[in-house]
Short mmCIF file of C-alpha atoms in Angstrom, two decimals:
data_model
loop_
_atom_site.label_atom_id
_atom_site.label_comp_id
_atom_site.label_asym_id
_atom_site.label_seq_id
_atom_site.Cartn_x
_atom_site.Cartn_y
_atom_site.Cartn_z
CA UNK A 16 0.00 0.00 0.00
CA UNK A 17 1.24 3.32 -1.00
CA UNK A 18 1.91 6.17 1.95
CA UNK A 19 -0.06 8.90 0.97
CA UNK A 20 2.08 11.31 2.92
CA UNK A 21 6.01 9.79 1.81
CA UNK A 22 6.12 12.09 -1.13
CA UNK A 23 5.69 15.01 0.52
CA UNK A 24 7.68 13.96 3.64
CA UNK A 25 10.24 13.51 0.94
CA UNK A 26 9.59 16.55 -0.21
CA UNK A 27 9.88 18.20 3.25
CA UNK A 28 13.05 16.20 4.07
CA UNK A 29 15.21 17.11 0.58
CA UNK A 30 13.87 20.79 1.45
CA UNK A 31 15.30 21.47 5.06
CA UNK A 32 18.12 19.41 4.29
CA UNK A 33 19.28 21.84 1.41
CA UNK A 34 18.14 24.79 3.52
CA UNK A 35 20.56 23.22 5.99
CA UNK A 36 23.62 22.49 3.55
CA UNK A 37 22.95 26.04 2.34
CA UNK A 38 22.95 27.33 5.79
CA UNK A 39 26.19 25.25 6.74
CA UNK A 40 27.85 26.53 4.09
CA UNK A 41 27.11 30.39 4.60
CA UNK A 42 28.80 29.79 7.62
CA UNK A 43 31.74 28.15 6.83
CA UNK A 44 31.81 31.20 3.99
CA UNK A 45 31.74 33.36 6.36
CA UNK A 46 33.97 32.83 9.04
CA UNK A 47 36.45 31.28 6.34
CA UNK A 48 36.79 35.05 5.12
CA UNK A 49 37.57 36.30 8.24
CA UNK A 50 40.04 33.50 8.68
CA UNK A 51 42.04 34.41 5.86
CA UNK A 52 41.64 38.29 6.50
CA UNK A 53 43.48 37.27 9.75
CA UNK A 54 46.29 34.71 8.76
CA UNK A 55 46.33 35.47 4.78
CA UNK A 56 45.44 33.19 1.94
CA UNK A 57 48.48 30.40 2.54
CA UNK A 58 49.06 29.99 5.94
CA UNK A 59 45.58 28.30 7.65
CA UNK A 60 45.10 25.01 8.09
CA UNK A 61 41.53 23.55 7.36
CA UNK A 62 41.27 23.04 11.27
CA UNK A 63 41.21 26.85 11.66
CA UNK A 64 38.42 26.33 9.43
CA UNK A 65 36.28 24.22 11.12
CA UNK A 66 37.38 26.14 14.46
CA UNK A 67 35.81 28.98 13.15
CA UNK A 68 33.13 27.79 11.34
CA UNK A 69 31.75 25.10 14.36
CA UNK A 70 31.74 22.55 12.09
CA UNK A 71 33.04 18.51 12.59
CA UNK A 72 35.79 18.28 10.31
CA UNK A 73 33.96 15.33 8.36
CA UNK A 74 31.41 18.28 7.55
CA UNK A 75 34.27 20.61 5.79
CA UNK A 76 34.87 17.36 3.19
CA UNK A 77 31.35 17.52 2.61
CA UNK A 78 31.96 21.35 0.95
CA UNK A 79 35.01 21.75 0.54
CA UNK A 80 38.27 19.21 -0.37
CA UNK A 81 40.96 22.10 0.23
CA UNK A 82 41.36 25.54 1.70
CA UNK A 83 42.64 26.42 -1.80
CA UNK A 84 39.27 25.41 -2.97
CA UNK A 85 37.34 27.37 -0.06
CA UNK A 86 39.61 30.00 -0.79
CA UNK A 87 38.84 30.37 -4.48
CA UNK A 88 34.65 29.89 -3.53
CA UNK A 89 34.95 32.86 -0.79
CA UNK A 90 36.91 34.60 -3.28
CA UNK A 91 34.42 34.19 -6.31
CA UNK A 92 31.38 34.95 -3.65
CA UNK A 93 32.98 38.60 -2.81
CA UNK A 94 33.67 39.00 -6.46
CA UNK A 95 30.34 38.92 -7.72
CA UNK A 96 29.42 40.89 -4.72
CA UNK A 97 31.73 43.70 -5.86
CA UNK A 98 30.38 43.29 -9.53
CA UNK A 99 26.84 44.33 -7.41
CA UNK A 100 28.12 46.86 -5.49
CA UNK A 101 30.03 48.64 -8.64
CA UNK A 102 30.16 47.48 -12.39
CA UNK A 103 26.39 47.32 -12.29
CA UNK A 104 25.75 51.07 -10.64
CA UNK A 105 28.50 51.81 -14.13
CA UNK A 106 26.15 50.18 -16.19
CA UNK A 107 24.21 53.53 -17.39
CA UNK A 108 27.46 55.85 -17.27
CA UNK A 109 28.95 56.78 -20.48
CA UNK A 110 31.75 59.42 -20.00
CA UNK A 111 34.62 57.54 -19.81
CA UNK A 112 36.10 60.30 -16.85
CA UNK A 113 32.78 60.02 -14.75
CA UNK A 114 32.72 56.19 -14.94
CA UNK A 115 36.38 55.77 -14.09
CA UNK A 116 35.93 58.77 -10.76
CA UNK A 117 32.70 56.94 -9.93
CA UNK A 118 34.54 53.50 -9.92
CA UNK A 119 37.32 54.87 -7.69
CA UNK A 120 34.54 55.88 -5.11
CA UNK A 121 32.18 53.39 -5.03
CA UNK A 122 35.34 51.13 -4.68
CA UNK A 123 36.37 53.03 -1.70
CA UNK A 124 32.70 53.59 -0.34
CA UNK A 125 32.42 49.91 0.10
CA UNK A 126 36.10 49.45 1.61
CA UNK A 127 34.30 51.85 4.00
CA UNK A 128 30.89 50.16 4.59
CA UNK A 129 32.33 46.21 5.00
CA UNK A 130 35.34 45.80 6.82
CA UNK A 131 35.21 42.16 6.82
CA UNK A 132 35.82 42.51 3.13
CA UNK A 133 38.20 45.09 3.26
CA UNK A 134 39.89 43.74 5.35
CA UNK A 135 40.24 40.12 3.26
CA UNK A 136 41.36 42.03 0.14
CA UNK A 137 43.98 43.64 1.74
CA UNK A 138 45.52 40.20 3.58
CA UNK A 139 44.98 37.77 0.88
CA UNK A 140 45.55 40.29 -2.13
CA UNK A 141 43.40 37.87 -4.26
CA UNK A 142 42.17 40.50 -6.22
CA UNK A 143 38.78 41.92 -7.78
CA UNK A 144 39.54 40.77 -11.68
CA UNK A 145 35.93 41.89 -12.97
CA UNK A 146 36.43 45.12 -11.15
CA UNK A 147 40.33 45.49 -12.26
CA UNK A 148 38.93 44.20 -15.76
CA UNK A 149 36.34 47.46 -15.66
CA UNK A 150 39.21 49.55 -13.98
CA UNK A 151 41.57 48.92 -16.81
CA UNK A 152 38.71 49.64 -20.02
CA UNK A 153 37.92 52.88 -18.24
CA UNK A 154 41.33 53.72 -17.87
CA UNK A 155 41.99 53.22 -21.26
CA UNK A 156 38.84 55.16 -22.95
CA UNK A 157 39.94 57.98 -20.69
CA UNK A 158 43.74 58.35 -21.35
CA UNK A 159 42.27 57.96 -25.10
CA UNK A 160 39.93 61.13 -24.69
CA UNK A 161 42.56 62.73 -23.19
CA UNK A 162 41.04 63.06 -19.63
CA UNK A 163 43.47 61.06 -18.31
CA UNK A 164 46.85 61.77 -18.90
CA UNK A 165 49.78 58.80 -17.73
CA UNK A 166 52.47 57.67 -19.46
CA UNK A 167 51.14 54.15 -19.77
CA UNK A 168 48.01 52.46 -19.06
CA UNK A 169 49.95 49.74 -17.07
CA UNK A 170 51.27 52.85 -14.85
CA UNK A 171 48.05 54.45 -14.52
CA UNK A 172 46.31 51.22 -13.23
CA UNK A 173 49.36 50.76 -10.88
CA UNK A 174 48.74 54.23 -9.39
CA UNK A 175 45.18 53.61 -9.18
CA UNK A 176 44.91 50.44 -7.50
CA UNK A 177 48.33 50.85 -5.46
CA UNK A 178 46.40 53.32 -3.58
CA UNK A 179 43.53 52.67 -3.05
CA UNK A 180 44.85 48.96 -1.64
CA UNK A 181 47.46 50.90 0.39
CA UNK A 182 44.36 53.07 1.82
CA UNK A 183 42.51 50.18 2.25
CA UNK A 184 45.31 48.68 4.81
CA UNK A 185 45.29 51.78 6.52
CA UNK A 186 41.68 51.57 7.11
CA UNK A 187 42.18 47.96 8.39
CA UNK A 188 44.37 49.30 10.69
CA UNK A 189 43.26 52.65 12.34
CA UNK A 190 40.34 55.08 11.72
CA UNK A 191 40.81 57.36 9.16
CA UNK A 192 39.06 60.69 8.55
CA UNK A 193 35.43 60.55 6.62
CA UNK A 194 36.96 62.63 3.86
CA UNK A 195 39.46 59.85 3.44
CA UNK A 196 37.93 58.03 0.70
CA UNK A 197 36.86 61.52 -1.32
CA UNK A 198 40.65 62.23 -0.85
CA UNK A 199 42.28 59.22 -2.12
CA UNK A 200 40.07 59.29 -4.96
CA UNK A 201 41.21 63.14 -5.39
CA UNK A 202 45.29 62.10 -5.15
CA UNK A 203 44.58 59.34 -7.47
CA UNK A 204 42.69 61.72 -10.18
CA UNK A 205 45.31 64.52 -9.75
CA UNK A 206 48.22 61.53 -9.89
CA UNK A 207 46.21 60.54 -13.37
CA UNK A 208 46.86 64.53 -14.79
CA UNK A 209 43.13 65.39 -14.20
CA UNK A 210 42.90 69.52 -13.03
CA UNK A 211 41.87 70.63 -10.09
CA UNK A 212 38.46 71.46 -11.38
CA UNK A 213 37.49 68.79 -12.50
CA UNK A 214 38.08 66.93 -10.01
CA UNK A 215 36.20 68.70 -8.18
CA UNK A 216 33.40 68.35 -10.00
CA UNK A 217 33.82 65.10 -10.10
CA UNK A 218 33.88 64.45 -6.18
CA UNK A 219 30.59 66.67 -6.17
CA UNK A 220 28.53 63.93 -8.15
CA UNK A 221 25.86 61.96 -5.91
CA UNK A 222 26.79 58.22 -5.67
CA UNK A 223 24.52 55.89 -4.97
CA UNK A 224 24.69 54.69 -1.19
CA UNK A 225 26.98 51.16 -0.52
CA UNK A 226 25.43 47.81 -0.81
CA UNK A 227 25.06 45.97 2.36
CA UNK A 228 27.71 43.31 3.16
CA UNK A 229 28.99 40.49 1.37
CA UNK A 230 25.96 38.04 -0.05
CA UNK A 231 27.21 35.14 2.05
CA UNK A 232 26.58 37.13 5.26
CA UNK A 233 23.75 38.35 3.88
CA UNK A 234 22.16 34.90 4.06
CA UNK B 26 105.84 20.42 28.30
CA UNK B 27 103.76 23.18 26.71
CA UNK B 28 103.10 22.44 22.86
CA UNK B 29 104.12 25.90 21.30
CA UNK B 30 101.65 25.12 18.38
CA UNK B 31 98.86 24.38 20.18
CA UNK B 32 97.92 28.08 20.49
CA UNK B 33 97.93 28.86 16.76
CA UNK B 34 96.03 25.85 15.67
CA UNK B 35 93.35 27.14 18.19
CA UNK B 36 93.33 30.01 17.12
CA UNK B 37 93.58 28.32 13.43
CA UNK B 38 90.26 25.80 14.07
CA UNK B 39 88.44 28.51 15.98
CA UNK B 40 88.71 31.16 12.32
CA UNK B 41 88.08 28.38 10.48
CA UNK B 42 84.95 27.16 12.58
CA UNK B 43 84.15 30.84 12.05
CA UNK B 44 84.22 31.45 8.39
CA UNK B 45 82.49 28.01 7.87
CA UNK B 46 79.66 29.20 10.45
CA UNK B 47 79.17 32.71 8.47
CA UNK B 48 79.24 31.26 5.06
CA UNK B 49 76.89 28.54 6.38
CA UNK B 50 74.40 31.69 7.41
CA UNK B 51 74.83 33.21 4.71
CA UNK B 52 73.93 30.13 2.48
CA UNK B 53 70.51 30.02 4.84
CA UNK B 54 69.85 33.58 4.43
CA UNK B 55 70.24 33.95 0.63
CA UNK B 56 68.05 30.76 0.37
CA UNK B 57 65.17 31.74 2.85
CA UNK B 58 64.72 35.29 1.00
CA UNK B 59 63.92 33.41 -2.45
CA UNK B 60 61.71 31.02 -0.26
CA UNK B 61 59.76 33.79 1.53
CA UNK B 62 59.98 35.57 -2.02
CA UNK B 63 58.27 32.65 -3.37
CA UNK B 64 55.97 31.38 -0.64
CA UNK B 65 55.18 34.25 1.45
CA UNK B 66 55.83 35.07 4.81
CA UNK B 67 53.76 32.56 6.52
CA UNK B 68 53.21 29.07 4.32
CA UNK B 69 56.76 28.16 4.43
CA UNK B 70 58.30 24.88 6.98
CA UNK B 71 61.53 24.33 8.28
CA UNK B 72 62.13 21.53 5.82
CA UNK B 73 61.53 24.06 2.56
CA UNK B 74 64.36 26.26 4.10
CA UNK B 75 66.80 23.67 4.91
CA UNK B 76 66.03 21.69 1.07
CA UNK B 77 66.61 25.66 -0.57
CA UNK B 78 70.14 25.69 1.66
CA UNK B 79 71.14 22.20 1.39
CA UNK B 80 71.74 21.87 4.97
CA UNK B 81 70.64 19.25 7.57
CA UNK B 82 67.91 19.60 9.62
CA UNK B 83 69.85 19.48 12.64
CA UNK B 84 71.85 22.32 11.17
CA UNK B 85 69.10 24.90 10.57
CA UNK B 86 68.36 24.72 14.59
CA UNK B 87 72.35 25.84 15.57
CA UNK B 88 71.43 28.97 14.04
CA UNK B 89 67.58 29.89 13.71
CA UNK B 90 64.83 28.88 16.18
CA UNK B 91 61.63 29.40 13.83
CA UNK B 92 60.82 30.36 10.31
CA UNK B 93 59.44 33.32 11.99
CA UNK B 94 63.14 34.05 13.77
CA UNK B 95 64.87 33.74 10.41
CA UNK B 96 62.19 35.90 8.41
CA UNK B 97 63.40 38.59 11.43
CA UNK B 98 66.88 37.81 10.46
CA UNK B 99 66.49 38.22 6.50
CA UNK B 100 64.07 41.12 7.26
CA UNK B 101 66.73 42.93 8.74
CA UNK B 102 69.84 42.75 6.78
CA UNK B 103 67.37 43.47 3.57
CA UNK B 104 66.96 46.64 5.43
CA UNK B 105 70.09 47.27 6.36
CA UNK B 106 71.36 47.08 3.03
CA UNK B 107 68.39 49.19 1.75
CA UNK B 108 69.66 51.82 4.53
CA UNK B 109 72.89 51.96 2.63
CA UNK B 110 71.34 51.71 -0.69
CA UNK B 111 69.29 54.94 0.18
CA UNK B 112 69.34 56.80 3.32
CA UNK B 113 73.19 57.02 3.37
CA UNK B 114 72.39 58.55 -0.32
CA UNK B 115 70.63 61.33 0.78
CA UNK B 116 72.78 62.21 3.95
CA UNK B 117 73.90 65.22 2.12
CA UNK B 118 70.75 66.36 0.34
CA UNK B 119 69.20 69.29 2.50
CA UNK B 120 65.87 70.49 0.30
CA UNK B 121 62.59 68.23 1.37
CA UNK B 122 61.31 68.00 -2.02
CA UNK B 123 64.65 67.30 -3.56
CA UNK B 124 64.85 64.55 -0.92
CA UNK B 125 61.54 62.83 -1.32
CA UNK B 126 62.09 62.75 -5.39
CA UNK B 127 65.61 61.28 -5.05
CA UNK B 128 64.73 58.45 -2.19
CA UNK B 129 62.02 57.05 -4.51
CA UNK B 130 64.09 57.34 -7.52
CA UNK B 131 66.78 55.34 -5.61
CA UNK B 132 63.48 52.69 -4.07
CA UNK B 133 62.79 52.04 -7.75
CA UNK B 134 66.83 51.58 -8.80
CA UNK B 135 67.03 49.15 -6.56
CA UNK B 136 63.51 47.15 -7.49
CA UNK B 137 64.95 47.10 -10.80
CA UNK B 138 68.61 46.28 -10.33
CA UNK B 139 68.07 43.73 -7.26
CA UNK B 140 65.04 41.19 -8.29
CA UNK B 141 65.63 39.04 -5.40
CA UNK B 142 65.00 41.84 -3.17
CA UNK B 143 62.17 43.40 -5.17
CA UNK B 144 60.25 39.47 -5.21
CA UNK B 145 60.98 39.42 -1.44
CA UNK B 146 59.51 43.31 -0.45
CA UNK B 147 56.35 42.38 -2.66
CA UNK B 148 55.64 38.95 -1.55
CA UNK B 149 56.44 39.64 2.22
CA UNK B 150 55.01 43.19 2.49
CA UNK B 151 57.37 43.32 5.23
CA UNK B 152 58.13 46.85 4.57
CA UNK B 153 61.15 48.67 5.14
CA UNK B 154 60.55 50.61 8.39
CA UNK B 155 63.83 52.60 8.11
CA UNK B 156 62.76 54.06 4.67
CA UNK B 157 59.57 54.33 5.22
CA UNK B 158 60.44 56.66 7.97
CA UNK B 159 62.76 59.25 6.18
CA UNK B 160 60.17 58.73 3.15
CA UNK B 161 57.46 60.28 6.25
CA UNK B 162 59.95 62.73 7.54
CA UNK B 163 60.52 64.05 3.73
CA UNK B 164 57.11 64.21 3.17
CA UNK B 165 56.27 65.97 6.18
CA UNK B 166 59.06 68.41 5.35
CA UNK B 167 57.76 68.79 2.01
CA UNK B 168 54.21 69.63 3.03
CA UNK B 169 55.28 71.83 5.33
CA UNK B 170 57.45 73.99 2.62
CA UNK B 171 54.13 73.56 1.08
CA UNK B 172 56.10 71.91 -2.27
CA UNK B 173 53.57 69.12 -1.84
CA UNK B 174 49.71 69.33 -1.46
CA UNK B 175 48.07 66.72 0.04
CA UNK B 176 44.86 66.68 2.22
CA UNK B 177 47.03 64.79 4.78
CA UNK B 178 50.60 63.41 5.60
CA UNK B 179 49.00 59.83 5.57
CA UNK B 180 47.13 60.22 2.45
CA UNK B 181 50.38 61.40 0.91
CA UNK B 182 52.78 58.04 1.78
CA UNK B 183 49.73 56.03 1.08
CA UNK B 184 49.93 57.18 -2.33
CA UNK B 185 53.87 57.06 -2.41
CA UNK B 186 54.13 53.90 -1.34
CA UNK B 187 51.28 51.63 -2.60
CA UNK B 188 52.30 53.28 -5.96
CA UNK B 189 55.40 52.24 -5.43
CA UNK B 190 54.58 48.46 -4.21
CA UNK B 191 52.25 47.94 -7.23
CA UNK B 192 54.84 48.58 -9.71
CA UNK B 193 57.21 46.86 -7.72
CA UNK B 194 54.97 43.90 -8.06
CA UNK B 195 54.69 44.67 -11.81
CA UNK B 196 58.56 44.31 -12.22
CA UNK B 197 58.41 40.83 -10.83
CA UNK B 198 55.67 39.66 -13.23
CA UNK B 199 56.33 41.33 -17.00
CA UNK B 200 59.35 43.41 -18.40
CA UNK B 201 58.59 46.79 -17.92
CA UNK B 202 60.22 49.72 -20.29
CA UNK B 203 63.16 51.26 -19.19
CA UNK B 204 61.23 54.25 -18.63
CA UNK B 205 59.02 52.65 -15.98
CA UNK B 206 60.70 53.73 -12.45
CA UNK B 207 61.15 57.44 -13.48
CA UNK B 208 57.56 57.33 -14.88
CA UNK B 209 57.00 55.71 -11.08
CA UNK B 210 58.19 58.62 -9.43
CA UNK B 211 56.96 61.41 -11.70
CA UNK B 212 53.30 60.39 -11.24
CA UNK B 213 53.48 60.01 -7.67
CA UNK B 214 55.17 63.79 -7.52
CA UNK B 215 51.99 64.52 -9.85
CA UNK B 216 49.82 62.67 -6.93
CA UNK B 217 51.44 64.83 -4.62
CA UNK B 218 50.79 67.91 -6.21
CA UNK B 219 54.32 68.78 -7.41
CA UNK B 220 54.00 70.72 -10.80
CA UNK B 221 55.52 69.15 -14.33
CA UNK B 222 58.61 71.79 -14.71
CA UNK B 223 59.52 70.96 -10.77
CA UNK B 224 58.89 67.27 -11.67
CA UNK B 225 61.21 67.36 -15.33
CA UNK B 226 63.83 68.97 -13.15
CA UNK B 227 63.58 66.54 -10.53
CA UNK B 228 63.81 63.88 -12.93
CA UNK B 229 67.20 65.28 -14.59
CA UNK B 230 69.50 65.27 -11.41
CA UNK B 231 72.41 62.86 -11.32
CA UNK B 232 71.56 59.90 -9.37
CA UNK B 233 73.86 57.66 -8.09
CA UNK B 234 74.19 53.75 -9.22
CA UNK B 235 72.16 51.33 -7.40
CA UNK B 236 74.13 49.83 -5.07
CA UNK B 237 75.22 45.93 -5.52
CA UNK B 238 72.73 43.23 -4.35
CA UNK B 239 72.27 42.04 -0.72
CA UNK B 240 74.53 41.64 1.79
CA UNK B 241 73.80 38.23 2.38
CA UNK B 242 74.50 37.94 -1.23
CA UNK B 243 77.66 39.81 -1.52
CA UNK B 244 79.48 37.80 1.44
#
């Protein structure tokens, strides 16, 4: 005789089981990024991991085989959260000046708003290719225009993002000012040959307000 | 009866003992900076040092405690040697701004002429607390002369220095033109506010040859 009721329990049983996997792994996400921010991208051992995390070590196999493989998913996870937070507020920016000035500060707006992430990029230096990618093609169309003047692109982008990560570490590390992020972004456009003017005009624009944190702790 | 040669062959065994302990250090030390160079500060054992050296176990433990005592050691004669390869340079330089352009013209002379160094500085980010001090003091001096603008003294090495570290980083991955390290400098002066006929002139001083290779290197 059939049991009415087994498919759905079935049902109900795949359900909270993925809700739980899903779950388990936001948290071993999670605290894995603040384990790197802490010891950097080589040094923990997958027992720091499960430390942090709560976890039985039998449960990390079940996600993950190595910490170079949780490494590369937590890296991939704040990646497409920085695509969120600034390639898609781009999107409807043509001017190849104003795109590039308001890359620069939403970059540094979210370095503000999520530590936990700013503090990762800095440690593990595993860094924001989509965002570099964008970095680089705005660069580029702006050095073309002649808004941006640098004797190569590869110099321009090593200004740019030597920076801002430097800036970044020093926001790890003590509190900075709340013009600080306006001001590197300032340096960084004056460093680039862009007048004083402009610039200013630039920094004037209204951005659109940080995303909340990383998707993983936004679970 | 006293053996009048005893003395001398002392003497003789002790020098000897000596030179085969330095060179023996030295061996360890030239070794660990490409392995810290390679692996980073924290991921590397005992056992990758003393393979890179060619030494015994045993040996590595009559002269260094822990990876983290001999990253001290190599941390400190890199800077040592990067003491003599630029603050002893600018002993006799008195102007602040003249200073500041010639101590990060002679940083990026020795990136480029010392690639085992360069590797090291980028991959450790153990930074070079002795430079990075008279690179602060010029900078302050500067600002104060008011030949450099910048909304603040730690705003203005953040920009000097991640600049710097980001092409460093560049020189260890990809040939860069010969042009690169003055380009370097004169778009950090540019950062800092320094105008283009300042900067050219800057640029055209005599500077004196990078110094030879490490220490630990040279012995």
């Amino acid at each position: 005789m059939k049991d009415p009721v087994a498919p759905d329990g079935a049902d109900h049983r795949t359900r909270v089981g993925r809700e739980r996997r899903e779950r388990t792994e936001a948290r071993i996400l999670e605290s894995a990024m603040q384990v790197f921010a802490e010891k950097g991208p080589d040094a923990p051992l997958i027992d720091d991991f499960v430390r942090a995390a709560g976890i039985a070590r039998g449960t990390f196999y079940n996600y993950y085989r190595s910490t170079g493989e949780l490494l590369e998913a937590v890296s991939h996870i704040l990646e497409d959260d920085l695509i969120a937070s600034i390639v898609l507020e781009l999107e409807t920016i043509t001017d190849p000046l104003v795109r590039l000035a308001t890359g620069l500060r939403l970059w540094m707006a979210k370095a503000e708003s999520d530590p936990a992430w700013c503090s990762f990029i800095v440690r593990v230096r595993r860094r924001a290719g989509a965002v570099e990618r964008e970095l680089g093609r705005d660069l580029h169309d702006a050095m073309k225009s002649g808004q941006v003047k640098a004797p190569s692109l590869a110099l321009a982008r090593d200004l740019a993002v030597g920076t801002i990560l430097e800036a970044m570490g020093r926001m790890t590390e003590e509190r900075v000012p709340r013009s600080y992020s306006g001001d590197v972004v300032a340096v960084i456009l004056r460093g680039l040959g862009v007048d004083a003017r402009s610039i200013r005009a630039l920094l004037a624009r209204p951005l659109a307000p940080a995303r909340r944190p990383t998707r993983a702790l936004a679970r």
